[in-house]
Amino acid sequence: MKGRRIWVFLSFAMLASAQPGWKAGVARVAITPDEPVWLAGFANRTRPSEGVLEEIYAKALALEDASGSVSVLLTSDLLGFTRQDVETIARRVEAATGVGRARLMLNASHNHSAPVTRGLLPLYYELAPPQLAAIERYSAGLLDRIVEVIAEAVRRRSPATLSFGQGLAGFAVNRRRARPGGRSLPGPVDQDVPVLAVHDPAGRLRAVVFGYACHATTLAGYQISGDWPGFAQNELERSHPGAVALFLAGAGADLNPLPRYHGSDDALTRHTRALPEMYGRILAAAVDLVLAGGMAPVEGPLRASAGTVDLPLETPPDAGQLRQRLAGAEGIERRAIEYLLTALERDGKLPDRCPYPIQVWRFGDTLTLIGLAGEPVVDYSLRLKALFGWEKTWVSGYNDELVAYIPSHRVRMEGGYEGSEAMWEYGLPAPFAPEVEERIVSQVRELASEPAATR
């Protein structure tokens, strides 16, 4: 596999010049497959990948506060993670490093030009055995690379300073409104670009973590790349030699980069790089403006909390209703109904709730990082930042398991793809119940007030 290359960036200057308390280690590893693999995120692809536009990576940032507690953020140019893979990674990381579950945050950019991984959205694709075998080979090596890069970052901790600031970028558009007939109804967006900078004691930039709320769906062809988040990271690393750039996806389930490419494969091939490169440069410029401005020091300790809340579903359909709908179903809908009928026959009932993991990292009183699972719509980012403070709150989506689309109350009432229709592709039998948003916000509040996990 090409993913064996690991780059490690260390700080060797004197502790006396560092902000007291922090140590940081950062590493990255290429996770580009070395054979054609089916690409994730779009159900209308008809063949495996055809070459590499840009390498894709997993990157890890390990942070140790003055108490000696170590926390690790893992970012990746992937579509998402399964629950099984998250549990496997967490178990192996704790065995190798001692870093416990609450102090490990796994994020995917939700890149739609990344390989399909084992068990992720299995109802979304109809794949032949050769494609499934290639996915299995890639996935096995991928987990090894992720555990390895996390352990490397933990091993390479050295004195550091942390600072935080926020910029702006404007290419994300609410896709629920950007359709014919919806132009007069603009939807909410989150234009913030949160930035966490890690410097060594001599003032050199060693790592920069940045976020944005928007789907990574500029490209829909057959070449592997990181889409615009990957181009943004590459641009920052070119302009800051020796630093690692890590992209942390925001709550952008209902946001798309617009314009984006549509049309035939030939049209996509002719215009492959222009839009993702442009959006990548825009985002990198937003980060550079923050880095050049007056960023605020980030204090410790880093208090990490994690929990799971059950999100109730509406009443699921019975076997008769499913069979009636199966008669005219095709593609994803047909596979989903067959899956639910099998589950109903096996278990005697369909699930009436969905477990939903949430993490909250509190950096002293200077920054709160909220990690939501699945695909949360932008309303969660806007509400939680209003609740915990616009200037010091960072809301991230696509952490841990790619559970489902997570609608707000607004989106649920409106219905449509993110509100109800997308439940099929995740194997859930019904939309979320009305209280879904309040359940999530209540759990975030509770976690934000809990004592920190010691490991």
XYZ file of C-alpha atoms in Angstrom:
455
model
C 0.000 0.000 0.000
C 1.199 3.522 -0.726
C 0.125 4.548 2.779
C 3.379 3.447 4.409
C 5.017 6.861 4.272
C 4.821 8.740 7.584
C 6.038 12.277 8.080
C 6.721 13.400 11.652
C 7.286 17.011 12.710
C 8.958 17.691 16.050
C 9.746 20.691 18.188
C 13.224 20.638 19.684
C 13.581 24.152 21.118
C 13.889 24.939 24.815
C 10.916 24.485 27.156
C 11.619 27.833 28.784
C 10.284 29.756 25.783
C 7.074 27.661 25.467
C 3.705 28.441 26.954
C 3.690 26.370 30.176
C 1.815 23.122 30.066
C 1.300 22.070 26.474
C 3.126 19.401 24.545
C 2.164 18.417 21.016
C 3.106 15.776 18.489
C 1.884 15.549 14.906
C 2.223 12.948 12.149
C 0.620 12.097 8.835
C 0.415 8.993 6.647
C -0.693 8.543 3.043
C -3.754 6.290 2.767
C -4.036 6.223 -1.028
C -4.880 2.702 -2.264
C -2.426 0.956 -4.581
C -5.120 -0.683 -6.698
C -8.443 0.443 -8.209
C -11.128 0.668 -5.515
C -14.781 1.726 -5.693
C -15.199 5.360 -4.690
C -17.572 6.426 -1.931
C -20.433 8.862 -1.652
C -22.212 8.709 -5.001
C -24.487 5.797 -5.875
C -24.405 6.423 -9.634
C -20.765 5.447 -10.192
C -20.444 2.416 -12.453
C -16.812 1.346 -12.107
C -13.823 1.461 -9.726
C -11.356 4.327 -9.417
C -9.139 5.288 -12.344
C -5.945 6.831 -11.092
C -5.013 9.385 -8.454
C -5.574 13.123 -8.804
C -4.081 13.872 -5.364
C -2.833 11.623 -2.564
C -5.121 11.238 0.451
C -3.999 11.204 4.077
C -4.780 10.454 7.691
C -3.217 12.903 10.158
C -2.949 12.879 13.932
C -2.380 15.632 16.477
C -1.554 14.561 20.041
C -1.959 17.175 22.780
C -0.709 16.817 26.354
C -1.803 19.344 28.973
C -0.031 20.294 32.196
C -1.687 17.439 34.091
C -0.121 14.904 31.727
C -3.442 13.921 30.108
C -3.017 13.121 26.405
C -5.746 13.652 23.802
C -5.550 12.815 20.104
C -7.401 14.267 17.124
C -7.348 12.114 13.979
C -8.434 13.712 10.694
C -8.790 11.832 7.420
C -9.639 12.272 3.742
C -12.346 9.601 4.029
C -16.128 9.497 3.711
C -16.569 8.276 7.290
C -16.072 5.453 9.783
C -18.203 2.481 10.836
C -18.964 1.737 14.478
C -16.912 -1.462 14.265
C -13.875 0.349 12.874
C -14.135 3.104 15.498
C -14.233 0.502 18.278
C -11.299 -1.386 16.755
C -9.184 1.744 16.360
C -10.002 2.947 19.889
C -9.167 -0.419 21.438
C -5.857 -0.685 19.574
C -4.919 2.937 20.299
C -5.550 2.540 24.024
C -3.446 -0.633 24.091
C -0.608 1.070 22.215
C -0.658 4.531 23.828
C -2.894 4.541 26.915
C -5.150 7.183 25.334
C -8.735 6.386 26.353
C -11.907 6.638 24.298
C -13.073 10.081 25.459
C -9.674 11.524 24.533
C -9.658 10.142 20.989
C -11.611 12.040 18.342
C -11.829 10.437 14.876
C -12.948 12.737 12.078
C -13.558 12.218 8.352
C -13.805 15.041 5.827
C -16.758 13.187 4.226
C -14.772 13.147 1.012
C -16.752 11.771 -1.944
C -13.556 11.005 -3.889
C -12.248 8.533 -1.285
C -12.352 4.730 -1.453
C -15.322 2.835 -0.081
C -14.311 1.181 3.187
C -15.508 -2.072 4.732
C -19.079 -1.967 6.049
C -19.661 1.737 5.378
C -23.082 2.440 3.807
C -23.373 -1.152 2.542
C -26.853 -0.527 1.129
C -25.604 2.354 -0.986
C -23.672 0.274 -3.521
C -24.325 -2.943 -5.427
C -20.843 -4.406 -5.795
C -19.515 -7.620 -7.297
C -17.146 -9.924 -5.358
C -13.954 -8.523 -6.977
C -14.864 -4.994 -5.848
C -15.727 -6.204 -2.333
C -12.401 -8.028 -2.113
C -10.486 -4.871 -3.093
C -12.399 -2.886 -0.448
C -11.557 -5.501 2.179
C -7.850 -5.387 1.317
C -7.788 -1.599 1.450
C -9.719 -1.425 4.738
C -7.461 -3.867 6.567
C -4.367 -1.844 5.724
C -6.153 1.438 6.429
C -6.832 0.593 10.076
C -3.181 -0.356 10.535
C -2.060 3.012 9.105
C -4.481 4.946 11.324
C -3.362 3.261 14.526
C 0.271 3.680 13.484
C -0.012 7.410 12.759
C -1.833 8.056 16.063
C 0.841 6.184 18.007
C 3.561 8.115 16.170
C 2.009 11.467 17.063
C 1.752 10.429 20.716
C 5.392 9.336 20.787
C 6.588 12.628 19.313
C 5.126 15.030 21.869
C 7.315 18.031 22.678
C 6.777 21.545 24.134
C 4.361 23.719 22.183
C 2.059 26.717 22.308
C -1.572 26.667 21.151
C -3.641 29.564 19.822
C -7.130 29.897 18.357
C -8.915 32.259 16.004
C -11.684 32.292 13.417
C -11.906 33.444 9.823
C -14.562 33.402 7.116
C -15.158 31.694 3.765
C -18.260 31.894 1.614
C -18.452 29.076 -0.954
C -20.812 26.831 1.060
C -24.475 27.154 0.052
C -27.511 25.559 1.670
C -28.366 22.941 -0.935
C -31.939 22.522 0.285
C -32.632 25.977 -1.137
C -30.250 26.033 -4.092
C -32.712 24.326 -6.434
C -35.218 25.496 -9.030
C -38.193 26.894 -7.176
C -36.146 27.536 -4.043
C -34.104 30.580 -5.044
C -36.284 32.923 -3.021
C -35.786 30.879 0.146
C -32.096 31.064 1.131
C -31.184 28.619 3.852
C -28.758 28.970 6.774
C -25.000 28.525 6.349
C -22.004 28.641 8.672
C -19.208 30.707 7.132
C -16.796 30.441 10.084
C -13.316 28.996 9.563
C -12.059 27.983 13.050
C -8.272 27.662 13.298
C -6.121 26.029 15.993
C -2.409 26.759 15.540
C 0.398 24.766 17.154
C 3.815 26.454 17.334
C 7.095 25.184 18.723
C 8.870 27.182 21.455
C 10.823 29.122 18.813
C 7.593 30.294 17.186
C 7.646 27.983 14.143
C 4.282 26.656 12.969
C 4.205 22.876 13.437
C 0.518 22.139 12.873
C -2.666 23.963 11.969
C -6.130 22.476 12.432
C -8.902 24.250 10.525
C -12.563 23.591 9.829
C -15.443 24.449 7.540
C -19.050 23.289 7.269
C -19.656 22.018 3.737
C -19.893 18.753 1.801
C -16.741 17.603 -0.008
C -18.651 16.985 -3.234
C -16.980 19.200 -5.833
C -15.846 16.142 -7.794
C -17.952 13.168 -8.871
C -15.607 11.363 -11.250
C -13.320 8.365 -10.888
C -10.010 9.803 -9.691
C -8.963 9.572 -6.049
C -8.392 12.891 -4.273
C -9.196 14.767 -1.078
C -11.550 17.119 -2.981
C -11.400 20.754 -1.807
C -10.432 19.890 1.825
C -7.440 17.993 0.470
C -6.427 20.846 -1.831
C -6.745 23.309 1.075
C -4.459 21.177 3.264
C -1.937 20.822 0.450
C -1.932 24.578 -0.165
C -1.292 25.342 3.504
C 1.523 22.814 3.730
C 3.170 24.286 0.635
C 2.979 27.800 2.042
C 4.149 26.723 5.525
C 7.013 24.266 4.974
C 7.464 21.872 7.863
C 3.896 22.261 9.140
C 1.064 19.742 8.947
C -2.431 20.972 8.025
C -5.388 19.001 9.406
C -8.964 19.560 8.193
C -11.791 19.039 10.699
C -15.179 18.760 8.975
C -17.986 20.971 10.265
C -21.740 20.439 10.594
C -22.449 20.789 6.884
C -24.879 17.981 6.035
C -27.177 20.335 4.131
C -24.421 22.498 2.628
C -22.692 22.077 -0.744
C -19.851 23.921 -2.458
C -21.459 25.806 -5.287
C -20.879 25.913 -8.154
C -19.800 22.307 -8.519
C -19.427 19.964 -11.479
C -22.346 18.168 -13.100
C -22.554 16.281 -16.349
C -20.782 13.439 -18.129
C -17.521 11.777 -17.175
C -15.844 13.523 -20.118
C -16.919 16.927 -18.826
C -15.659 16.051 -15.366
C -12.325 14.945 -16.783
C -11.817 18.223 -18.639
C -12.458 20.328 -15.533
C -11.149 18.053 -12.811
C -8.931 20.375 -10.801
C -10.252 23.897 -11.281
C -13.070 24.102 -8.724
C -11.563 22.080 -5.849
C -8.279 23.939 -6.277
C -10.105 27.279 -6.187
C -12.084 26.378 -3.057
C -8.915 24.984 -1.497
C -7.079 28.254 -2.130
C -10.000 30.253 -0.728
C -10.036 28.212 2.454
C -6.248 28.267 2.794
C -6.302 32.058 2.371
C -8.907 32.314 5.127
C -6.669 30.262 7.414
C -3.608 32.365 6.542
C -5.468 35.543 7.437
C -6.228 34.073 10.864
C -2.622 32.954 11.349
C -1.391 36.427 10.479
C -3.843 38.118 12.826
C -4.165 38.270 16.582
C -4.926 34.711 17.665
C -5.789 34.104 21.311
C -3.674 31.757 23.479
C -5.369 28.439 24.260
C -5.190 27.478 27.920
C -5.443 24.116 29.617
C -6.390 21.784 31.006
C -8.006 19.828 28.191
C -11.131 18.335 29.759
C -12.555 15.562 27.568
C -16.018 14.048 27.965
C -17.881 11.535 25.812
C -21.326 9.989 25.894
C -24.062 8.374 23.837
C -27.676 9.446 23.621
C -30.493 7.343 22.151
C -32.296 9.205 19.382
C -35.874 7.916 19.030
C -37.358 7.103 15.639
C -40.913 7.451 14.452
C -43.010 4.288 14.312
C -41.334 1.945 11.815
C -43.317 0.308 8.998
C -44.629 -3.233 9.411
C -43.868 -6.137 7.075
C -46.965 -5.524 4.956
C -46.084 -1.880 4.378
C -42.516 -2.791 3.462
C -43.603 -5.481 0.979
C -46.085 -3.098 -0.607
C -43.343 -0.517 -1.117
C -40.882 -3.145 -2.353
C -43.020 -3.830 -5.423
C -41.977 -0.585 -7.124
C -38.589 -0.042 -5.483
C -35.212 0.062 -7.218
C -31.581 0.653 -6.311
C -30.877 1.841 -2.782
C -34.543 1.799 -1.794
C -34.944 -1.822 -2.885
C -31.792 -2.928 -1.036
C -32.874 -1.025 2.079
C -36.346 -2.585 2.141
C -34.927 -6.072 1.646
C -32.484 -5.402 4.494
C -35.309 -4.258 6.802
C -37.499 -7.239 5.920
C -34.612 -9.579 6.766
C -34.041 -7.767 10.070
C -37.748 -7.927 10.888
C -37.884 -11.659 10.219
C -34.703 -12.270 12.247
C -35.425 -10.029 15.255
C -39.208 -9.834 15.254
C -39.101 -6.029 15.263
C -37.280 -3.086 13.751
C -35.223 -0.621 15.795
C -37.102 2.289 17.337
C -34.008 4.319 18.290
C -30.480 5.041 17.143
C -27.460 5.383 19.492
C -25.644 8.662 18.860
C -22.128 9.375 20.230
C -21.037 12.909 21.178
C -17.712 14.283 22.442
C -16.896 17.596 24.111
C -13.326 18.841 24.583
C -12.914 21.945 26.767
C -9.580 23.769 26.578
C -9.641 25.659 29.874
C -12.093 28.526 29.432
C -10.707 29.504 26.016
C -12.151 26.952 23.576
C -14.888 24.306 23.472
C -14.691 21.709 20.686
C -17.942 19.772 20.190
C -17.654 16.568 18.165
C -20.957 15.319 16.721
C -21.329 11.973 14.963
C -22.949 11.323 11.608
C -24.096 14.085 9.293
C -25.515 16.958 11.388
C -27.138 19.829 9.519
C -25.844 23.365 9.959
C -28.511 24.355 12.505
C -26.586 22.414 15.172
C -23.465 24.487 14.632
C -25.363 27.766 14.771
C -27.360 26.806 17.870
C -24.447 25.382 19.851
C -22.182 28.344 19.089
C -24.925 30.684 20.236
C -25.260 28.581 23.399
C -21.565 28.264 24.333
C -20.137 31.430 22.762
C -19.517 32.358 19.138
C -15.903 33.369 19.664
C -14.748 30.241 21.501
C -16.905 27.349 20.251
C -16.005 24.943 17.449
C -18.695 22.502 16.251
C -17.567 19.539 14.190
C -19.571 16.839 12.401
C -18.582 13.495 10.831
C -16.867 12.222 13.981
C -16.863 8.588 15.077
C -19.565 6.506 13.379
C -21.267 7.762 10.216
C -24.649 7.118 11.840
C -27.074 8.898 9.513
C -28.165 12.354 8.476
C -29.010 14.219 11.677
C -31.790 16.736 10.982
C -32.619 19.689 13.182
C -36.229 20.312 14.150
C -36.494 22.732 11.219
C -35.166 20.251 8.671
C -37.207 17.407 10.106
C -40.418 19.422 9.756
C -39.512 20.397 6.189
C -38.810 16.754 5.269
C -36.978 16.044 2.040
C -33.665 14.247 1.685
C -31.864 15.279 4.876
C -35.109 15.330 6.868
C -36.402 11.836 6.136
C -35.563 10.268 2.757
C -31.869 9.608 3.477
C -32.736 7.271 6.347
C -33.127 4.426 3.833
C -29.494 4.434 2.761
C -28.381 4.136 6.402
C -30.631 1.151 7.053
C -32.880 3.004 9.500
C -36.580 2.136 9.191
C -38.102 5.564 9.899
C -37.248 9.264 10.319
C -36.129 10.614 13.671
C -38.829 11.584 16.172
C -39.607 15.275 16.836
C -37.355 15.561 19.905
C -34.108 14.656 18.092
C -32.576 18.146 18.255
C -33.410 18.687 21.910
C -31.971 15.278 22.846
C -28.654 16.143 21.197
C -28.389 19.653 22.628
C -29.258 18.363 26.109
C -26.512 15.731 25.883
C -23.953 18.337 24.761
C -24.918 20.522 27.742
C -24.498 17.591 30.099
C -21.110 16.595 28.692
C -19.874 20.184 28.826
C -20.551 20.246 32.574
C -19.093 16.810 33.398
C -15.674 16.218 34.986
C -12.962 15.326 32.519
C -12.062 11.751 31.625
C -8.708 10.839 33.142
C -7.750 8.722 30.120
